[in-house]
Short mmCIF file of C-alpha atoms in Angstrom, two decimals:
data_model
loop_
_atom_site.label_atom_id
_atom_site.label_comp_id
_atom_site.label_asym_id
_atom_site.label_seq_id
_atom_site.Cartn_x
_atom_site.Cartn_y
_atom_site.Cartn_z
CA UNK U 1056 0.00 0.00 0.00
CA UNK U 1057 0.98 3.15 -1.07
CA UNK U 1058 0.52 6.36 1.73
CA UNK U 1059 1.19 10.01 1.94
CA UNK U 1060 1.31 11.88 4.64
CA UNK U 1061 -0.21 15.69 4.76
CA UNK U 1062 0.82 17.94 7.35
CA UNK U 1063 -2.02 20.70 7.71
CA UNK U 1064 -0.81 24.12 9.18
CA UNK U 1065 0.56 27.64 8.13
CA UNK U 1066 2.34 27.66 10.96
CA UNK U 1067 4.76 24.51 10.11
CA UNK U 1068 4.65 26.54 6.72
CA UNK U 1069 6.28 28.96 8.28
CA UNK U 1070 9.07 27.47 10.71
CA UNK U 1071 7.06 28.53 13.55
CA UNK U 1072 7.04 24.62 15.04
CA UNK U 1073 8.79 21.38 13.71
CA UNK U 1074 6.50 18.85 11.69
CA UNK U 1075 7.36 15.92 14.78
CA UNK U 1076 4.10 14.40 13.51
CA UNK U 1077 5.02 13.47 10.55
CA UNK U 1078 8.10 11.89 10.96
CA UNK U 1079 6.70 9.88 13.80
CA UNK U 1080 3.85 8.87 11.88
CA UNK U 1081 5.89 7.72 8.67
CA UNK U 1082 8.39 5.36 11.01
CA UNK U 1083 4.82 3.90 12.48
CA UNK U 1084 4.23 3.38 8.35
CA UNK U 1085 7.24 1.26 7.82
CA UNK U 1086 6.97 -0.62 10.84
CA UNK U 1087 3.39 -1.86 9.38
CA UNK U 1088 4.81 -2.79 5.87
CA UNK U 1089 2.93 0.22 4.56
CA UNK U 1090 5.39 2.61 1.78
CA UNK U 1091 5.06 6.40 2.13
CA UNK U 1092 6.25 7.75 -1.14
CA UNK U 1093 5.51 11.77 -0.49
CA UNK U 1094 5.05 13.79 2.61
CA UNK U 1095 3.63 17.05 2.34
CA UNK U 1096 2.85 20.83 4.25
CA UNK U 1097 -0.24 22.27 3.14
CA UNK U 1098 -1.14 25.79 5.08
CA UNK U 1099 -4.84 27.03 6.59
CA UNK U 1100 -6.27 27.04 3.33
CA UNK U 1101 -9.65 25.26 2.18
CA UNK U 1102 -8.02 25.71 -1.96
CA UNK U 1103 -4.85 24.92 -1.41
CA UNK U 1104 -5.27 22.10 0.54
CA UNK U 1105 -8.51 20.58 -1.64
CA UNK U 1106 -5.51 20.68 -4.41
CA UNK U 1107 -3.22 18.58 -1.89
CA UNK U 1108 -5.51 16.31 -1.54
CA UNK U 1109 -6.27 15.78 -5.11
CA UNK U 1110 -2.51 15.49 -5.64
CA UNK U 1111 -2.01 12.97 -2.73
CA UNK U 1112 -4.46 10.71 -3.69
CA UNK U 1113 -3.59 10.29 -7.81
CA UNK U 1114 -0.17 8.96 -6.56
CA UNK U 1115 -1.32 7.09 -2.73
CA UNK U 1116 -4.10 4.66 -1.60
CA UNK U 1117 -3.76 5.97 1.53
CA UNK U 1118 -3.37 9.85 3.19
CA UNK U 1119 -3.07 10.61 6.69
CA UNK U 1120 -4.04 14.30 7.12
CA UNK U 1121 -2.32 15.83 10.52
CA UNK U 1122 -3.87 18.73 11.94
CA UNK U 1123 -6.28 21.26 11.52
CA UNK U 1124 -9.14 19.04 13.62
CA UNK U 1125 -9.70 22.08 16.03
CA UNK U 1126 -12.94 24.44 17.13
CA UNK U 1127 -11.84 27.30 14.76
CA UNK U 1128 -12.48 28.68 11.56
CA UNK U 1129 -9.18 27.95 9.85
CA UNK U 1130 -9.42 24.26 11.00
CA UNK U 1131 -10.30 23.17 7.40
CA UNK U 1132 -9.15 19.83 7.14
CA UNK U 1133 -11.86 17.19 7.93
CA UNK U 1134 -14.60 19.98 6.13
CA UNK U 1135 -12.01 19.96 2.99
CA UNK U 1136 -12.05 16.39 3.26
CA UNK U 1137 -15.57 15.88 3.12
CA UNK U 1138 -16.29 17.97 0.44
CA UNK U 1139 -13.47 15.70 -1.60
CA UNK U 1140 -15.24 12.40 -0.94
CA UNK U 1141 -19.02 14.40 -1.70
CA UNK U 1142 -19.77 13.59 1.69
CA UNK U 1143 -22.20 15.09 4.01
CA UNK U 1144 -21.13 15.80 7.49
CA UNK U 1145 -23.97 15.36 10.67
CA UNK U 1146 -24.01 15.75 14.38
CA UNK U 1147 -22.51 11.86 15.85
CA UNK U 1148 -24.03 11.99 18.98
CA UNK U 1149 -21.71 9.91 20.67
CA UNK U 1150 -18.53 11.88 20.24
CA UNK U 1151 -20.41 15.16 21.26
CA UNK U 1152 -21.40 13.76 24.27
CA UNK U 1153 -17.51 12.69 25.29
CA UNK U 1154 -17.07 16.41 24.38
CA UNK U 1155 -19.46 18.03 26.56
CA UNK U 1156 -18.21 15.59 29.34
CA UNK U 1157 -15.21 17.09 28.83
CA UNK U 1158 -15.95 20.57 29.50
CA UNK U 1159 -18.76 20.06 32.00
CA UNK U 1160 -15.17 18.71 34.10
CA UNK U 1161 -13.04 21.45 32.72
CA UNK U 1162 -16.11 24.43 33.53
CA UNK U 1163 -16.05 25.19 30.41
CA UNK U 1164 -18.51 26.47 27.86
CA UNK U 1165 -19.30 24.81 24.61
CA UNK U 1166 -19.44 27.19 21.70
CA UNK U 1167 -20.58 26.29 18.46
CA UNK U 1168 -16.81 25.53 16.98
CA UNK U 1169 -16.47 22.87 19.43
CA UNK U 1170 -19.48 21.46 18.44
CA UNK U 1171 -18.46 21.18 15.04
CA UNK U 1172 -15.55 18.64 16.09
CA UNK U 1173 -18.24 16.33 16.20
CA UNK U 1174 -19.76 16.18 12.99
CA UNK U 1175 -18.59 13.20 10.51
CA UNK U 1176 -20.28 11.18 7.62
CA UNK U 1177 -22.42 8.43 8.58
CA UNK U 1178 -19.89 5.57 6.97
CA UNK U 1179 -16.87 7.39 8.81
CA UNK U 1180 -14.96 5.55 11.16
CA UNK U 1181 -14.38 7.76 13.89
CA UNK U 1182 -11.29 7.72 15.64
CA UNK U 1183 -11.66 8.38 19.81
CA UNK U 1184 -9.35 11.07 21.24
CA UNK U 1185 -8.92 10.10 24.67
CA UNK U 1186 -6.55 13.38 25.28
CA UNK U 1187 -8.16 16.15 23.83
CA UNK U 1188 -11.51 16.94 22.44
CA UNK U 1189 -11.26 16.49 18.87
CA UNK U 1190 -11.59 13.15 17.38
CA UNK U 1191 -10.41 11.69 14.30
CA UNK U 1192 -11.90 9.45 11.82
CA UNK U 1193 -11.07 7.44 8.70
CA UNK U 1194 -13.28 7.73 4.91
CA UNK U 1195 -13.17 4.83 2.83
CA UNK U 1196 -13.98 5.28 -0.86
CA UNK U 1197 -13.71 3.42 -4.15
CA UNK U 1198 -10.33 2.19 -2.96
CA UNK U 1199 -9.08 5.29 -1.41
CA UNK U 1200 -8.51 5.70 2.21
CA UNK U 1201 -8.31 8.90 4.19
CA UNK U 1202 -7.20 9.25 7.88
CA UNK U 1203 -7.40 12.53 9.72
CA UNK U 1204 -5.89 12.97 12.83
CA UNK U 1205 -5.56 16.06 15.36
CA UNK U 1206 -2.37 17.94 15.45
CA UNK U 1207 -1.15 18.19 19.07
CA UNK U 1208 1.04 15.37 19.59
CA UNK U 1209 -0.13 14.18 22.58
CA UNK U 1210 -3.43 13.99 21.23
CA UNK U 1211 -2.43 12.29 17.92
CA UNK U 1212 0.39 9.73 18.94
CA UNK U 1213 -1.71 7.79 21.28
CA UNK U 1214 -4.61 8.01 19.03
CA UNK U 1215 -2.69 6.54 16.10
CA UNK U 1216 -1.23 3.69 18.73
CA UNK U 1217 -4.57 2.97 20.08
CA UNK U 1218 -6.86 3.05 16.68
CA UNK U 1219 -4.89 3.74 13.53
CA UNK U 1220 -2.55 0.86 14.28
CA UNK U 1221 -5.31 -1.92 15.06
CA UNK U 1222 -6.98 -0.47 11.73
CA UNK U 1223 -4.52 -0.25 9.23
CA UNK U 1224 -3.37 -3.82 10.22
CA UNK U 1225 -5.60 -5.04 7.46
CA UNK U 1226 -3.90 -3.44 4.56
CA UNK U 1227 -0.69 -4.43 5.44
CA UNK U 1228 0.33 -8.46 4.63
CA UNK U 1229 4.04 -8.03 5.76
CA UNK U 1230 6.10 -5.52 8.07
CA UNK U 1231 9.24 -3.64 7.47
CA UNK U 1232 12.04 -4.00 9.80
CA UNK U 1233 15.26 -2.23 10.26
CA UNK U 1234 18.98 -1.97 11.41
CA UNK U 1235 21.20 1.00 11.66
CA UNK U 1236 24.92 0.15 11.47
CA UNK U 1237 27.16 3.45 12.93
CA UNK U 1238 30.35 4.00 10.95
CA UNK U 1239 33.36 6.22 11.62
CA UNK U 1240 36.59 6.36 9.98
CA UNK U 1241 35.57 6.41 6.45
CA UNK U 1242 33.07 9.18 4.36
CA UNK U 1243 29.73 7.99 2.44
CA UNK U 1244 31.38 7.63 -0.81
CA UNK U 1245 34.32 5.40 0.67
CA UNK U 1246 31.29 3.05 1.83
CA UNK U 1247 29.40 2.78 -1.30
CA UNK U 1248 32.43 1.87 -3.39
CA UNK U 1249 33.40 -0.94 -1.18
CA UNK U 1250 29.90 -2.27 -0.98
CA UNK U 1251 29.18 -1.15 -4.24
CA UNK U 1252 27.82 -4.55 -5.75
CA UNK U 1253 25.59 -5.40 -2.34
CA UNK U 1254 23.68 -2.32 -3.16
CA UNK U 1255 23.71 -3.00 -6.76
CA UNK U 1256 22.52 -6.34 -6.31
CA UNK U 1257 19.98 -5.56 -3.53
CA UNK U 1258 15.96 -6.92 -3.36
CA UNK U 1259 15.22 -7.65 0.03
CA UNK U 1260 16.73 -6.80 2.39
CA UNK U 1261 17.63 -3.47 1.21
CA UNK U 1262 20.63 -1.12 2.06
CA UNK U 1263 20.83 2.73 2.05
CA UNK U 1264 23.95 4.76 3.09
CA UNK U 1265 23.07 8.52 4.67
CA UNK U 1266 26.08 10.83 5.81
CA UNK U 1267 25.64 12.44 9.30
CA UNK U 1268 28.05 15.03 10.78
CA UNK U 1269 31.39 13.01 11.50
CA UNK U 1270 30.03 9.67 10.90
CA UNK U 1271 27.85 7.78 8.39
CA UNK U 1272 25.34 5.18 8.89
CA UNK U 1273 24.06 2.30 6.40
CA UNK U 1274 20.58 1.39 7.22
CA UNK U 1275 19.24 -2.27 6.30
CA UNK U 1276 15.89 -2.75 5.54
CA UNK U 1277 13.87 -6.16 5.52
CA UNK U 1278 10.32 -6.55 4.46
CA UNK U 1279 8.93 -10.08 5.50
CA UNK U 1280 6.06 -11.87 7.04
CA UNK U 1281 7.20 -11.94 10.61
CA UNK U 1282 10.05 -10.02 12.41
CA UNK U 1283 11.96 -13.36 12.84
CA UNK U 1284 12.18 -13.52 9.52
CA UNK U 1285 12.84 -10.47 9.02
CA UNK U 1286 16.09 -10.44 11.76
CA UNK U 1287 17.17 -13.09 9.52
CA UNK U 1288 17.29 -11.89 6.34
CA UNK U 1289 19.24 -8.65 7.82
CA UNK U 1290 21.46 -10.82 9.67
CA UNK U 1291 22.74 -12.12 6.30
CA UNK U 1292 23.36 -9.22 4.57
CA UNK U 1293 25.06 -7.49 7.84
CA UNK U 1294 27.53 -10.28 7.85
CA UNK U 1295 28.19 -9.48 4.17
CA UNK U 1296 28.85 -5.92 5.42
CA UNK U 1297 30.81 -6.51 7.87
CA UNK U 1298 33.28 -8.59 5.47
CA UNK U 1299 33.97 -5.03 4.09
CA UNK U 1300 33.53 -2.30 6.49
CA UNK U 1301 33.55 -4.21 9.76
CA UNK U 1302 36.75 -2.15 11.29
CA UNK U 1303 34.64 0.94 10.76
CA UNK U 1304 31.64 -0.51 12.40
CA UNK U 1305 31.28 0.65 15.85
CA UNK U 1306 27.87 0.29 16.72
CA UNK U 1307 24.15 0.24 15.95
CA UNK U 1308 20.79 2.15 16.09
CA UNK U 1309 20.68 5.22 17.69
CA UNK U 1310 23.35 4.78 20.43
CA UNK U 1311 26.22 7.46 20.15
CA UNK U 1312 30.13 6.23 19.94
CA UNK U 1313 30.76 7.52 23.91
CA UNK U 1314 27.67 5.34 25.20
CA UNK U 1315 29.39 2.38 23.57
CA UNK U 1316 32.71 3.35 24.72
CA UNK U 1317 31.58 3.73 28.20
CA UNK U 1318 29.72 0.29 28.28
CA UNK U 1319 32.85 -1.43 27.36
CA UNK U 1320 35.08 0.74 29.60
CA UNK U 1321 33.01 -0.95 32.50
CA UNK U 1322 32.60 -4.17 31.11
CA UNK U 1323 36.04 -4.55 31.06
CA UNK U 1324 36.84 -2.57 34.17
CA UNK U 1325 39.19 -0.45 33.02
CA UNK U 1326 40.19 3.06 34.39
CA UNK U 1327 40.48 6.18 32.31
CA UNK U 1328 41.64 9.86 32.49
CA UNK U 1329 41.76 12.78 29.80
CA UNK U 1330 44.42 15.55 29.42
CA UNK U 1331 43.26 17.88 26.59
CA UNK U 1332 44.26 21.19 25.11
CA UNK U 1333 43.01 22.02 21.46
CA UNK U 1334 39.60 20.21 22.72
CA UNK U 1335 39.13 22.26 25.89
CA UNK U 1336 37.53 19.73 28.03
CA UNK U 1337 35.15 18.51 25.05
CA UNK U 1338 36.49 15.17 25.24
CA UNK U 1339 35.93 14.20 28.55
CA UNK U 1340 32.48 15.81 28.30
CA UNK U 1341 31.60 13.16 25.69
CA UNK U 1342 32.88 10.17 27.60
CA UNK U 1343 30.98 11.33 30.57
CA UNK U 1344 27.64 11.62 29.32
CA UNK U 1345 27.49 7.81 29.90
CA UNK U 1346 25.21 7.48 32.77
CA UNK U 1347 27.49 5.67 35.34
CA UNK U 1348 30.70 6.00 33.81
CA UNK U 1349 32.20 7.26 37.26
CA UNK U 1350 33.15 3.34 37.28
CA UNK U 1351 35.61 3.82 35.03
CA UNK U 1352 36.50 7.56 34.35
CA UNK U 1353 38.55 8.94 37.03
CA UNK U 1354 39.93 12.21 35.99
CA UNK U 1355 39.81 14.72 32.96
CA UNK U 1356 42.00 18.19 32.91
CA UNK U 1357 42.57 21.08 30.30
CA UNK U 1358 46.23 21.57 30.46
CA UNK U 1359 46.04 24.45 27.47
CA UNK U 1360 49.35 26.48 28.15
CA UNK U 1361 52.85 25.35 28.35
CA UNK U 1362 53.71 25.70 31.88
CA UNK U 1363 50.29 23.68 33.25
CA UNK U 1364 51.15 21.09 30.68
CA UNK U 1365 55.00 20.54 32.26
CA UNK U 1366 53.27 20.81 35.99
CA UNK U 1367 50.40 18.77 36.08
CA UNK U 1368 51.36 16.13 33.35
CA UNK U 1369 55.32 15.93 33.89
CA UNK U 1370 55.65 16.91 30.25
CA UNK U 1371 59.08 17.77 29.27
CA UNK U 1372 60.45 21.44 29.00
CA UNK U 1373 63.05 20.15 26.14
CA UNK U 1374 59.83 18.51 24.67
CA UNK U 1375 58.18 21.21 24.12
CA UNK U 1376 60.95 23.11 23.30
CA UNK U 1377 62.71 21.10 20.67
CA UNK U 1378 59.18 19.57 19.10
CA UNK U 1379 56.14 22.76 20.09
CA UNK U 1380 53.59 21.50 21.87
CA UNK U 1381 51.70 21.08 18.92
CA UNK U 1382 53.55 17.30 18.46
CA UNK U 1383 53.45 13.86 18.53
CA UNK U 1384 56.07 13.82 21.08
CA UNK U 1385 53.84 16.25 23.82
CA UNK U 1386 50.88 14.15 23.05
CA UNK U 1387 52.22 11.08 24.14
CA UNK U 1388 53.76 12.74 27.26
CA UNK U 1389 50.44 13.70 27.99
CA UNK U 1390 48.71 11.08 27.81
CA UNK U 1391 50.95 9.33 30.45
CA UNK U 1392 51.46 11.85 32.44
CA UNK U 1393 47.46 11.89 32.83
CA UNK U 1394 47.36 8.18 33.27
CA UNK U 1395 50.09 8.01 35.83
CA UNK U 1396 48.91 10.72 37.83
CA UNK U 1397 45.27 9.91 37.72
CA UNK U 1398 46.55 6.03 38.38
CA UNK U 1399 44.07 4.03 35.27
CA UNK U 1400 44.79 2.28 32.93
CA UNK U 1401 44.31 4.63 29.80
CA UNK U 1402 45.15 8.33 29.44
CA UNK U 1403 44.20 10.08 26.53
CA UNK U 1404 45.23 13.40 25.35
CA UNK U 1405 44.41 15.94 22.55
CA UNK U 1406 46.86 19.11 21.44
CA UNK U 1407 46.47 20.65 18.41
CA UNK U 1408 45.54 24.12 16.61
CA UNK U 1409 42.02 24.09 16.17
CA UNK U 1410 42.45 27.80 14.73
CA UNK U 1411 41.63 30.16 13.75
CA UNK U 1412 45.40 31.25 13.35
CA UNK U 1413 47.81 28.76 11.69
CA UNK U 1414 51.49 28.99 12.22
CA UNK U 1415 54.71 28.49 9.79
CA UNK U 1416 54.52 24.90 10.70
CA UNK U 1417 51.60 24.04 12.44
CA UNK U 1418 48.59 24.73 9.82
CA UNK U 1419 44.95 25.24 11.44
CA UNK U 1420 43.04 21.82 11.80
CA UNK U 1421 46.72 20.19 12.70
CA UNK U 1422 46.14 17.59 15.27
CA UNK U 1423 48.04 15.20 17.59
CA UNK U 1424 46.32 12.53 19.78
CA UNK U 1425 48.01 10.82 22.38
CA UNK U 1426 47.42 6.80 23.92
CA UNK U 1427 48.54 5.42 26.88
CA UNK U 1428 47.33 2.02 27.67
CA UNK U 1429 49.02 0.15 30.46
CA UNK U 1430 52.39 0.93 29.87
CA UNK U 1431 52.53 1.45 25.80
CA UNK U 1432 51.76 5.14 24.22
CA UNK U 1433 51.44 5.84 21.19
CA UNK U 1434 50.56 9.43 19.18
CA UNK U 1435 48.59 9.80 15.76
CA UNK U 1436 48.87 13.13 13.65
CA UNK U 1437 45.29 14.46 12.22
CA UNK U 1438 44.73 17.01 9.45
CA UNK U 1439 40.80 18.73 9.92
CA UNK U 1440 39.26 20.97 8.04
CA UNK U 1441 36.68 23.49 9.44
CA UNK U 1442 36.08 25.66 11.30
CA UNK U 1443 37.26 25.59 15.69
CA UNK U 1444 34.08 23.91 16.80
CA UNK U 1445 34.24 21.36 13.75
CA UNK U 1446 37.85 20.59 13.97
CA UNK U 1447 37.09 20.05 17.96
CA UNK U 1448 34.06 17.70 17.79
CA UNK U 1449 36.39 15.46 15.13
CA UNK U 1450 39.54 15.13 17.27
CA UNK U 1451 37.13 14.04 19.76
CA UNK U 1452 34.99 11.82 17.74
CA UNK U 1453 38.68 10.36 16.70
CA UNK U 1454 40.16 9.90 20.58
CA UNK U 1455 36.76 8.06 21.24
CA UNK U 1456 37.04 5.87 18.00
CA UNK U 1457 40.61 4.92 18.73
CA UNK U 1458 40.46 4.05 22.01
CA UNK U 1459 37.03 2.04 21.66
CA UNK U 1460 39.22 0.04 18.76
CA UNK U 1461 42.35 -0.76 20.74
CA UNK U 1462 40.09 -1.82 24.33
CA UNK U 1463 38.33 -4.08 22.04
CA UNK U 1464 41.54 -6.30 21.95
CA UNK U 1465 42.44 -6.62 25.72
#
């Protein structure tokens, strides 16, 4: 089954609020096996949206109007809706009595917009709203299928849980399931070449590659009978994926590289400390947003000048002077110094220009990252481009990656 989705509002139109409704309803859609092809905004506007309607249903079987259910004037979409389908709206007694109910408790008084968020065709299958007053209701017509819900989205998600779901069950003869895979380490385009032929080649389970800031994500799609057979048929084609990417793999769904780096920190028990500079305390900000990572992270500090790196990390005056603090050679003294004074197991530590001023010999987006893990250290050199902020959040997104890869091992 084919759906659109119509967003009903001048003031999405406008920026004024975020369309939430619509993206929450067109996940719902793919989780029932149902396709949404278009999605659209249509303003306060009884032409305007007659014409989206018209539109929506030459190319869907199904459209889900969202908003516009309300006591006012400019609430046009079920009376828009009607006068599509050449249907005549009257008084259901049954949803203006839940209505006055509702203001008798509230002390209300019932004007004669309210009323009119009870009137419906007879054949109309009218939706309860069990958080607001307005209800919503489905049309069925010469194979053509029209839900309208209310805008508010505490009014319409539970409606569409409670009576959109159990309804649309019988159009749908299969469900759509899905896994994100989380990828650092290589861009979009990188991806696609070396899965190039899985993609080419792809039916069902499908695969779809989208670029996010500092990371990518490939999202496998299965459409099946069941979910178990559904998990299957993505199982197969991850492992295929993993044959080629799998070192740039570091997690799945929606869970961010720290949260998985500060699960395994405390699987594995291990302590860890941060000494940054370029980063500015950004770094141990991320690893801490894992909610009980005090288990394992013991001790973060911005050493950003010269003199607080050679006192609180031990870093070497002839380091600094014979490499600039800006080197491989500081990074690495940092990230032991951190570790040894802090007492864990890992230190990390970022230094680097992050701009906006380059030097002679240390360009802006120049990086050095530093790795201390039980007695071996180690340094990396980076080369960002950005701006400060960007360069930042990828030495960070970097530190994180690398030490998530080498605890992996122990």
């Amino acid at each position: 089954m084919k759906a659109e989705i119509i967003a009903v509002g001048t003031e999405i139109l406008l920026g004024d609020i975020v369309n939430t409704n619509s993206q929450y309803v067109a996940k719902r859609l793919k989780d029932l096996g149902i396709f949404v092809y278009y999605q659209t905004v249509a303003g306060d506007n009884e032409e305007r949206l007659y014409e989206a309607y018209k539109l929506a249903f030459k190319r869907a079987d199904l459209v889900i109007a969202i908003g516009g259910l309300g006591p006012t004037k400019d609430d046009l979409t079920k009376e828009t809706a009607f006068k599509l389908f050449n249907k005549k709206a009257v008084l259901d007694e049954g949803s203006f009595e839940k209505i006055k109910n509702y203001f008798s408790c509230t002390k209300r008084k019932i004007t004669e917009g309210t009323k009119k968020q009870a009137y419906f065709p007879k054949d109309a299958v009218i939706l309860k709203n069990n958080h607001g007053t307005a209800p919503g209701c489905a049309i069925e017509d010469k194979g053509k299928t029209m839900i309208l819900l209310p805008g508010p989205p505490k009014e319409m998600v539970p409606m569409f849980e409670e009576s959109v779901v159990p309804y649309l069950k019988k159009y749908s003869d299969c469900i759509l399931v899905s896994k994100v895979l989380r990828i650092f380490g290589i861009g979009e385009g990188q991806i696609v070449e070396k899965i190039d032929d899985i993609i080419e080649s792809q039916t069902n389970p499908t695969v779809a590659s989208y670029a996010k800031e500092n990371e990518a994500t490939l999202r496998i799609t299965a459409k099946a009978g069941s979910k178990e057979e559904a998990d299957s048929l993505i199982s197969l084609m991850e492992k295929k994926i993993r044959g080629r990417i799998g070192k740039y793999i570091y997690g799945e769904g929606d869970e961010p590289i720290e949260n998985v780096l500060g699960r395994l920190l405390i699987e594995k028990k291990l302590k860890i400390s941060a000494a940054e500079s370029c980063t500015g305390g950004l770094l141990s900000a991320k690893i801490i947003n894992y909610p009980g990572i005090s288990e394992s992270f013991m001790e973060g500090c911005v050493t950003y000048t010269n003199e607080a790196k050679m006192r609180r990390l031990g870093v070497r005056k002839e380091t600094i002077e014979k490499y600039g603090a800006v080197s491989s050679q500081t990074a690495k003294e940092m990230a032991e110094g951190i570790a040894k004074g802090a007492e864990t197991d890992i230190g990390v530590s970022t230094t680097g220009n992050a701009g906006p001023f380059g030097s002679e010999d240390k360009d802006v987006g120049l990086v050095y990252i530093g790795l201390y893990i039980r007695g071996k250290v180690e340094a990396k050199e980076f080369h960002f481009s950005g701006d400060r902020q960007k360069v930042r959040n990828r030495a960070v997104m970097e530190a994180i990656f690398w030490i998530l890869n080498e605890i992996k091992q122990l």
